[in-house]
Short mmCIF file of C-alpha atoms and ligand atoms in Angstrom, two decimals:
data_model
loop_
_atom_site.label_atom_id
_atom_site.label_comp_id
_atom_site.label_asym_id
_atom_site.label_seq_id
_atom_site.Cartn_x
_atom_site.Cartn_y
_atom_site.Cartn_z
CA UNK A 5 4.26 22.53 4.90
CA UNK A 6 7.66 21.98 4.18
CA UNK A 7 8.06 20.20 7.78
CA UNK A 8 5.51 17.46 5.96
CA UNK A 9 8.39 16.41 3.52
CA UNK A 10 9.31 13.41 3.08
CA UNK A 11 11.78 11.16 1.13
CA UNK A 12 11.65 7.73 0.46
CA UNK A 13 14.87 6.36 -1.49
CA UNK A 14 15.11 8.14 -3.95
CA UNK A 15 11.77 10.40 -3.88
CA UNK A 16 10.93 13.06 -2.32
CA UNK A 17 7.05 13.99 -1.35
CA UNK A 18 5.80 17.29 -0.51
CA UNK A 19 3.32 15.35 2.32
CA UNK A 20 3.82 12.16 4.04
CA UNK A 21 0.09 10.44 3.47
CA UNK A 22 -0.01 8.21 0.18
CA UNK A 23 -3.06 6.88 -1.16
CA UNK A 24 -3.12 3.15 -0.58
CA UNK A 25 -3.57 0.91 -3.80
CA UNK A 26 -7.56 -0.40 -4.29
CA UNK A 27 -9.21 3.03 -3.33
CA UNK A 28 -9.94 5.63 -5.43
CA UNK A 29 -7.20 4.97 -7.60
CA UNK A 30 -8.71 2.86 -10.73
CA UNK A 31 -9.04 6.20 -13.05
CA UNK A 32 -6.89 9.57 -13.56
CA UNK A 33 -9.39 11.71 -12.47
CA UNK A 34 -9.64 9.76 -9.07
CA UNK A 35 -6.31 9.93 -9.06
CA UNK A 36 -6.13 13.95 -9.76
CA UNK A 37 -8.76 14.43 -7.01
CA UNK A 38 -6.74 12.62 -4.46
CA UNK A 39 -3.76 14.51 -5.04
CA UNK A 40 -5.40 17.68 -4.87
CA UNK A 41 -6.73 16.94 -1.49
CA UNK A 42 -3.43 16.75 0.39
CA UNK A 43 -2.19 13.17 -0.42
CA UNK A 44 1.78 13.40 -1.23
CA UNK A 45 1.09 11.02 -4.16
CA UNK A 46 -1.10 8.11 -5.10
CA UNK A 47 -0.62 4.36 -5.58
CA UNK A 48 -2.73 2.73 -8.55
CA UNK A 49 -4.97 -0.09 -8.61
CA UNK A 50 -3.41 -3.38 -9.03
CA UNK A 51 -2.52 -3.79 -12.16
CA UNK A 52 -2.16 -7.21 -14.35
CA UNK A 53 -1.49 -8.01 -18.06
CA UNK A 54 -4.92 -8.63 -19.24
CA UNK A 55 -8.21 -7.05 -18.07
CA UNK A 56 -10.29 -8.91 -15.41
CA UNK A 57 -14.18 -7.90 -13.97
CA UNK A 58 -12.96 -9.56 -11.12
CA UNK A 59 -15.10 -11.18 -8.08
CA UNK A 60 -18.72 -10.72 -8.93
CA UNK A 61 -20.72 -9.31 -5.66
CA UNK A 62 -20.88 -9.08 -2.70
CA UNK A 63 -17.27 -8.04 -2.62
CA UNK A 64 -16.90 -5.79 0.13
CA UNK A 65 -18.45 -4.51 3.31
CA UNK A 66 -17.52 -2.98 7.11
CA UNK A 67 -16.92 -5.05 9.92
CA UNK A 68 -17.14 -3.28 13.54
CA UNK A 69 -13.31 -1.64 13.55
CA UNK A 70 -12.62 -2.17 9.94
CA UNK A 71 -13.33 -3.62 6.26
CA UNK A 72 -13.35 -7.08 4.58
CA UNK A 73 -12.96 -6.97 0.59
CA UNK A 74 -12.27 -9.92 -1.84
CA UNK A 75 -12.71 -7.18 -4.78
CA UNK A 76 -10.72 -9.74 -7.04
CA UNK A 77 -7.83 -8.03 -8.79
CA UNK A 78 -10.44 -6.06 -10.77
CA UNK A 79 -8.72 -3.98 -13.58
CA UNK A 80 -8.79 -2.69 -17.23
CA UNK A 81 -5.66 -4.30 -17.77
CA UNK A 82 -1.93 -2.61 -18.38
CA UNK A 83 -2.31 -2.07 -21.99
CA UNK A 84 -5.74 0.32 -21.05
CA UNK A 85 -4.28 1.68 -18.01
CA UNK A 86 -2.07 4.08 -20.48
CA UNK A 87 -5.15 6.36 -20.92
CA UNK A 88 -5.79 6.65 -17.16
CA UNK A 89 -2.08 6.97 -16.07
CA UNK A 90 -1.78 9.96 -19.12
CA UNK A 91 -4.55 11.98 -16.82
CA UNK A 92 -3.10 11.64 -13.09
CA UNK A 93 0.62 12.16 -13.85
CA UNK A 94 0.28 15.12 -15.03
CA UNK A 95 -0.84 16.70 -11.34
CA UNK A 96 2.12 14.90 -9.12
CA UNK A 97 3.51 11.58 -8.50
CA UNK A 98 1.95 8.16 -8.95
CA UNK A 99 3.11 4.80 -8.19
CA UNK A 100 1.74 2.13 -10.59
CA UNK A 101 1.34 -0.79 -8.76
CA UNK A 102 1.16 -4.16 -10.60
CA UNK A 103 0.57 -8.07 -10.10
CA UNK A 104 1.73 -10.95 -11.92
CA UNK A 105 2.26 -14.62 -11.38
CA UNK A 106 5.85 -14.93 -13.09
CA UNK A 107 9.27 -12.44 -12.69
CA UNK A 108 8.80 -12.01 -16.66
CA UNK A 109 5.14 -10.93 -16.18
CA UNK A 110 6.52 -8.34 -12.86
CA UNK A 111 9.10 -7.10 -15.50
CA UNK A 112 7.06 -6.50 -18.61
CA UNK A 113 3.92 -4.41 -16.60
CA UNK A 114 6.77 -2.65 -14.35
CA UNK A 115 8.14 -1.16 -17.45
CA UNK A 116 4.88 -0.64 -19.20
CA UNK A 117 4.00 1.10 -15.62
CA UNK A 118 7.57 2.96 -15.74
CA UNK A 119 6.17 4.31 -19.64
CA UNK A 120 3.28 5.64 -18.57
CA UNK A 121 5.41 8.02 -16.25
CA UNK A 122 5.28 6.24 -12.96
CA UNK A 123 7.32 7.86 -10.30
CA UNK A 124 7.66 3.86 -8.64
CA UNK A 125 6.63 0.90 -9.30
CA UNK A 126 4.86 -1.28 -6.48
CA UNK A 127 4.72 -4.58 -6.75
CA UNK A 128 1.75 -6.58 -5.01
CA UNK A 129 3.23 -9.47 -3.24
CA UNK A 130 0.41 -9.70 -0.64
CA UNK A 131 -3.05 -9.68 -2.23
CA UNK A 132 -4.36 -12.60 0.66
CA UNK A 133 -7.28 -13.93 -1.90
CA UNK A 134 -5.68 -14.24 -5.43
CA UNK A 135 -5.29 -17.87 -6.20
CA UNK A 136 -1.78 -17.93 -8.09
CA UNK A 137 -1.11 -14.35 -7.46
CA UNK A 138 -0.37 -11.91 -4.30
CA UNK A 139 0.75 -14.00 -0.94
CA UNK A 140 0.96 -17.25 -2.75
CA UNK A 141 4.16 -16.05 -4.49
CA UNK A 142 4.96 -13.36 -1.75
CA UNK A 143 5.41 -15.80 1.00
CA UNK A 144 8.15 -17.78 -0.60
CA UNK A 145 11.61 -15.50 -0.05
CA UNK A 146 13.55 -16.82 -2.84
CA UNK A 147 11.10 -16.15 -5.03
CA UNK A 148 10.48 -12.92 -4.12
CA UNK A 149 14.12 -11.97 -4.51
CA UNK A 150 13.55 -13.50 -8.58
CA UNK A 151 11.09 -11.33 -8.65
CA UNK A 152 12.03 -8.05 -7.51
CA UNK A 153 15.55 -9.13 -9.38
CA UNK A 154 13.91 -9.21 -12.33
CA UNK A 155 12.10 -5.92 -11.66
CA UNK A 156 15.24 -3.87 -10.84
CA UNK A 157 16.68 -5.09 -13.90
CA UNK A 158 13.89 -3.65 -16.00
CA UNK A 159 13.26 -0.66 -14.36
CA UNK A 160 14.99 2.62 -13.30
CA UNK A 161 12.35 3.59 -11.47
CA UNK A 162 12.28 2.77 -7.50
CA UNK A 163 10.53 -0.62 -7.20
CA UNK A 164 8.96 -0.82 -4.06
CA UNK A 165 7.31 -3.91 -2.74
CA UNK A 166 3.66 -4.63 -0.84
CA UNK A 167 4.23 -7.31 1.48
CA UNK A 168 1.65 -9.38 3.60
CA UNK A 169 1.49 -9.75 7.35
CA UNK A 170 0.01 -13.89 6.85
CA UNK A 171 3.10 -15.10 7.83
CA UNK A 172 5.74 -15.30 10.53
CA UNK A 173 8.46 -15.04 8.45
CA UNK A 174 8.34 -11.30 7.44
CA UNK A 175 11.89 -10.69 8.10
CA UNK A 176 12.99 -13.27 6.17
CA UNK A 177 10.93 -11.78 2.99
CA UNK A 178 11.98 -8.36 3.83
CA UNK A 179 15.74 -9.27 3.60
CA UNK A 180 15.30 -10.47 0.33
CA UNK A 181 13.82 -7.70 -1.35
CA UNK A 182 16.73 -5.65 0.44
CA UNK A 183 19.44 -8.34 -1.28
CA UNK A 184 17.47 -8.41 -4.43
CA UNK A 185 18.01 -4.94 -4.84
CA UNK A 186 14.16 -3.57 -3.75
CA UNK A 187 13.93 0.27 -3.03
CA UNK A 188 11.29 -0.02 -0.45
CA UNK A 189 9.39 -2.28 1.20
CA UNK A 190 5.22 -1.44 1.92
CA UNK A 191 3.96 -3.17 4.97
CA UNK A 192 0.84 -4.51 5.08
CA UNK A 193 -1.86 -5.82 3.32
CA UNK A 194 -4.55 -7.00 3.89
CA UNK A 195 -5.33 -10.01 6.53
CA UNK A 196 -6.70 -13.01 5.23
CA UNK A 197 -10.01 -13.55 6.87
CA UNK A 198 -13.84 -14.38 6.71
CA UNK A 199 -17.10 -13.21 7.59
CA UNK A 200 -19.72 -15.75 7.88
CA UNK A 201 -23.50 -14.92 7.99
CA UNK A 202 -25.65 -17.12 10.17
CA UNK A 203 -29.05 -16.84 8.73
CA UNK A 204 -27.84 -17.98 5.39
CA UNK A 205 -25.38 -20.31 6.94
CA UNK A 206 -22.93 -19.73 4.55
CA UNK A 207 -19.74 -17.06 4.17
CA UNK A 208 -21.10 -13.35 3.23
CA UNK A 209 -18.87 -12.69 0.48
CA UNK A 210 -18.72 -14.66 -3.17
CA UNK A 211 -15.17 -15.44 -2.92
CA UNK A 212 -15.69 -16.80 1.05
CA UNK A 213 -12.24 -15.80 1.49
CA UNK A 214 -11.69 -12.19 2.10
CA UNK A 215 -9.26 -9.11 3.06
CA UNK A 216 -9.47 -7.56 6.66
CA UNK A 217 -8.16 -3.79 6.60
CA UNK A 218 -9.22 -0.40 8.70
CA UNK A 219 -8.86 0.64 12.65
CA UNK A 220 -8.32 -3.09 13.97
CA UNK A 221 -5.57 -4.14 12.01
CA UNK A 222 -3.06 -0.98 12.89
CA UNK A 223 -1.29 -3.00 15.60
CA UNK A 224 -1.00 -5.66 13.24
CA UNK A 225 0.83 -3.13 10.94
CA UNK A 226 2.84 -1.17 13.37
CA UNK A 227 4.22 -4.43 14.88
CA UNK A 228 5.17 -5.17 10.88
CA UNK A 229 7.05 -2.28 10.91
CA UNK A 230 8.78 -2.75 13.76
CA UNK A 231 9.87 -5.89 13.07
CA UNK A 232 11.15 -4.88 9.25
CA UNK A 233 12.93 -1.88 10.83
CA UNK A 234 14.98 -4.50 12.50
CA UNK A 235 15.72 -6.93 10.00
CA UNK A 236 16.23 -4.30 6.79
CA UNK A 237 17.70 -0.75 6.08
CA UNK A 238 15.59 0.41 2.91
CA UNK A 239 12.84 2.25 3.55
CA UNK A 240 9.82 1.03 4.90
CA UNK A 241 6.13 2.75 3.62
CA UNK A 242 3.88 1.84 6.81
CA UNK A 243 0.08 0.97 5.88
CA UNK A 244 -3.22 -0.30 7.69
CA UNK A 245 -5.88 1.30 9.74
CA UNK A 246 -4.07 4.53 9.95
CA UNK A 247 -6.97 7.24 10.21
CA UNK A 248 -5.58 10.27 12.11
CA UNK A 249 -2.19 11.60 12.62
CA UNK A 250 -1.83 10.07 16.17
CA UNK A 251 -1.88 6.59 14.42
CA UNK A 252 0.23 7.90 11.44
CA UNK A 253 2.90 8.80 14.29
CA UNK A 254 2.54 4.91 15.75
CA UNK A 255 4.17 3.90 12.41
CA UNK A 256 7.01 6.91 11.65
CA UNK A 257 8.32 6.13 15.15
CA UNK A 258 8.39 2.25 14.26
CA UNK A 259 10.43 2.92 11.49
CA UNK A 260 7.92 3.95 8.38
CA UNK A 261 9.66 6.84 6.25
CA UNK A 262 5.76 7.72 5.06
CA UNK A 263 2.53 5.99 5.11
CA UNK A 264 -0.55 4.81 3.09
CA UNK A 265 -4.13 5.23 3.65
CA UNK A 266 -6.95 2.69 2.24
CA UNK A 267 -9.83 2.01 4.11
CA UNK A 268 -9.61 5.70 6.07
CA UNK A 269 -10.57 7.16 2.74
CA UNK A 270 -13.99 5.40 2.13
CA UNK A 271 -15.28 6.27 5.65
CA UNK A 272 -13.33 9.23 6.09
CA UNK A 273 -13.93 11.23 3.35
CA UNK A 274 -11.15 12.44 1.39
CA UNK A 275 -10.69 15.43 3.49
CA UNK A 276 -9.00 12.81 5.85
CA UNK A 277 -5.04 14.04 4.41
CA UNK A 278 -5.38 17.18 5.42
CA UNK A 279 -6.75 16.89 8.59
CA UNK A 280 -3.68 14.56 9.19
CA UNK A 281 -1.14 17.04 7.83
CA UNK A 282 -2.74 19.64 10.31
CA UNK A 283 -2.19 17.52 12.91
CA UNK A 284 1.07 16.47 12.19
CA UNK A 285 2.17 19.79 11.70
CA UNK A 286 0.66 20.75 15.41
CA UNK A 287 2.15 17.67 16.91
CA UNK A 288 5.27 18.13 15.58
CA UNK A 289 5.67 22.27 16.87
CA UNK A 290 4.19 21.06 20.29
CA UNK A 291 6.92 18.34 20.64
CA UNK A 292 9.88 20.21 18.56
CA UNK A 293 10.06 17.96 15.77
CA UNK A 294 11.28 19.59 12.81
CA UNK A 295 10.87 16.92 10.45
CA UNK A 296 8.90 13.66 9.70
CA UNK A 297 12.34 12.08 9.46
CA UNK A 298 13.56 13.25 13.13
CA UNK A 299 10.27 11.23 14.15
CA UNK A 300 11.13 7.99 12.30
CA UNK A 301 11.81 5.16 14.39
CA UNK A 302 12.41 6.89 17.61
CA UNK A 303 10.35 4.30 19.61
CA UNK A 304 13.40 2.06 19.13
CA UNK A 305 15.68 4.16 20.47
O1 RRO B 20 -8.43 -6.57 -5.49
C1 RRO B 20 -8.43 -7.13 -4.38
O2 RRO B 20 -9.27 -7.99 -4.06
C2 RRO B 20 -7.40 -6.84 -3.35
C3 RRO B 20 -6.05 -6.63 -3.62
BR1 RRO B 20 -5.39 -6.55 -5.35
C4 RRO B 20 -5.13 -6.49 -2.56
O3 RRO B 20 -3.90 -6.35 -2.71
N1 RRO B 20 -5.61 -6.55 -1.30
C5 RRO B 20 -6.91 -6.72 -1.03
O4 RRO B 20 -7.31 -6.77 0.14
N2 RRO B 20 -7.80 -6.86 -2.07
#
């Protein structure tokens, strides 16, 4: 598989699909299991300082062509997380993803993450339902540059950064986590959205406001990328609705160095990174590509 390689800054990945943060990522031995079924490494649950149940139910559900989730930032909290992060970095690399509502709060559970023996660090700029946290201090540029600033000066680990697609100024954003210092950007999130059910005349889920993710939003995300391959020259991680290697190829050739999967994984099955490295690995000897990296951004060209 060595054709499935990828690197990413300064990582390297023996396979190019990366468990998205929110899905069976909240405990090391989900986080094991995912690595030993052909993910190149894992992102972690969302992370915060102190432990929250989050958004009581309904939470989540399927659309037609995708997901909506307002799951609420649930968590154990950092200080608990060590016991979970001891389990799953032991099998191959994980990327602790954390939120906060301050650059001192970023910091302080980017280097707790960093401890625990996290390959990166992601920071979660772009939950669209967190009052205080996610896109409400992801959408402001300057203050995402104080931010990841305050990250990279923390941290030697790569500190990658989740943005959100609610909002036309992605490019804008994007430049400042390249000027702040920011190893990689991760593009997208979630869509802000709602689901509303008639017979109860009122929104289905408890927070109203919710998360669209899964097959409709991939041109959403592949646009992203496009558009962040323009404006930036880290590395861009390309996530959202990717569930075979056809749509995993959409997003290499608009500029993603690798790629997450989220919502592919709960109707999938886990088997689903396999099957993509398989066809990868066919596409890629039909067409005489002899790397994931010869692929990357060619639609530009
Ligand atoms: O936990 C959530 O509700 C959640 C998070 Br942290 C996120 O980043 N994106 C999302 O759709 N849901």
């Amino acid at each position: 598989m060595s054709g499935l390689k990828v690197t990413v800054g300064k990582i390297s990945f023996d396979r190019p699909g990366i468990v998205a943060s929110g899905i069976m990522d909240e405990t090391g031995d989900t986080m094991v299991r995912m690595l030993r079924s052909g993910a190149g490494a894992v992102v972690s649950k969302s992370v915060g300082s102190n432990p929250n149940p989050g958004h009581r139910n309904p939470n989540f559900t399927e659309v037609p062509c995708g997901c909506i989730n307002a799951m609420g930032l649930p968590n154990p909290g950092i200080d608990a997380f060590a016991e979970e992060m001891e389990v799953a970095v032991k099998e191959g690399p994980i990327i602790g993803s954390v939120y906060g509502s301050s650059p001192g709060e970023f910091a302080e559970l980017a280097g707790k993450m960093e401890d625990y023996g996290a390959c990166a660090v992601e920071l979660n700029l772009s939950c669209p339902h967190a009052k205080g946290y996610g896109m409400e201090v992801g959408t402001d540029p300057k203050m995402v540059g104080t931010i990841v600033k305050a990250v990279k000066d923390a941290v030697k680990v790569p500190v990658w950064v989740k943005l959100t697609p609610n909002t036309h100024i992605l490019q804008d954003i994007g430049r400042s986590v390249e000027e702040a210092g920011g190893d990689a950007i991760v593009a997208i999130n979630t869509l802000k959205a709602m689901v509303i059910v008639p017979e109860f005349g009122k929104p289905l889920l408890s927070n109203k406001v919710c998360g669209l993710s899964g097959k409709c939003i991939k041109p959403i995300g592949v646009r992203a990328v496009w558009d962040l391959h323009n404006a930036v020259s880290i590395p861009i991680v390309g996530v959202g609705g990717i569930y075979d290697h056809r749509d995993a190829l959409e997003y290499i050739m608009a500029g993603a160095s690798a790629f997450q999967l989220g919502s592919a994984v709960l109707t999938e099955g886990v088997d689903v990174f396999e099957k993509i490295n398989r066809g990868l690995e066919a596409f890629m000897e039909e067409y005489g590509y002899g790397s994931i990296e010869e692929m990357r951004g060619v639609a530009h060209e």
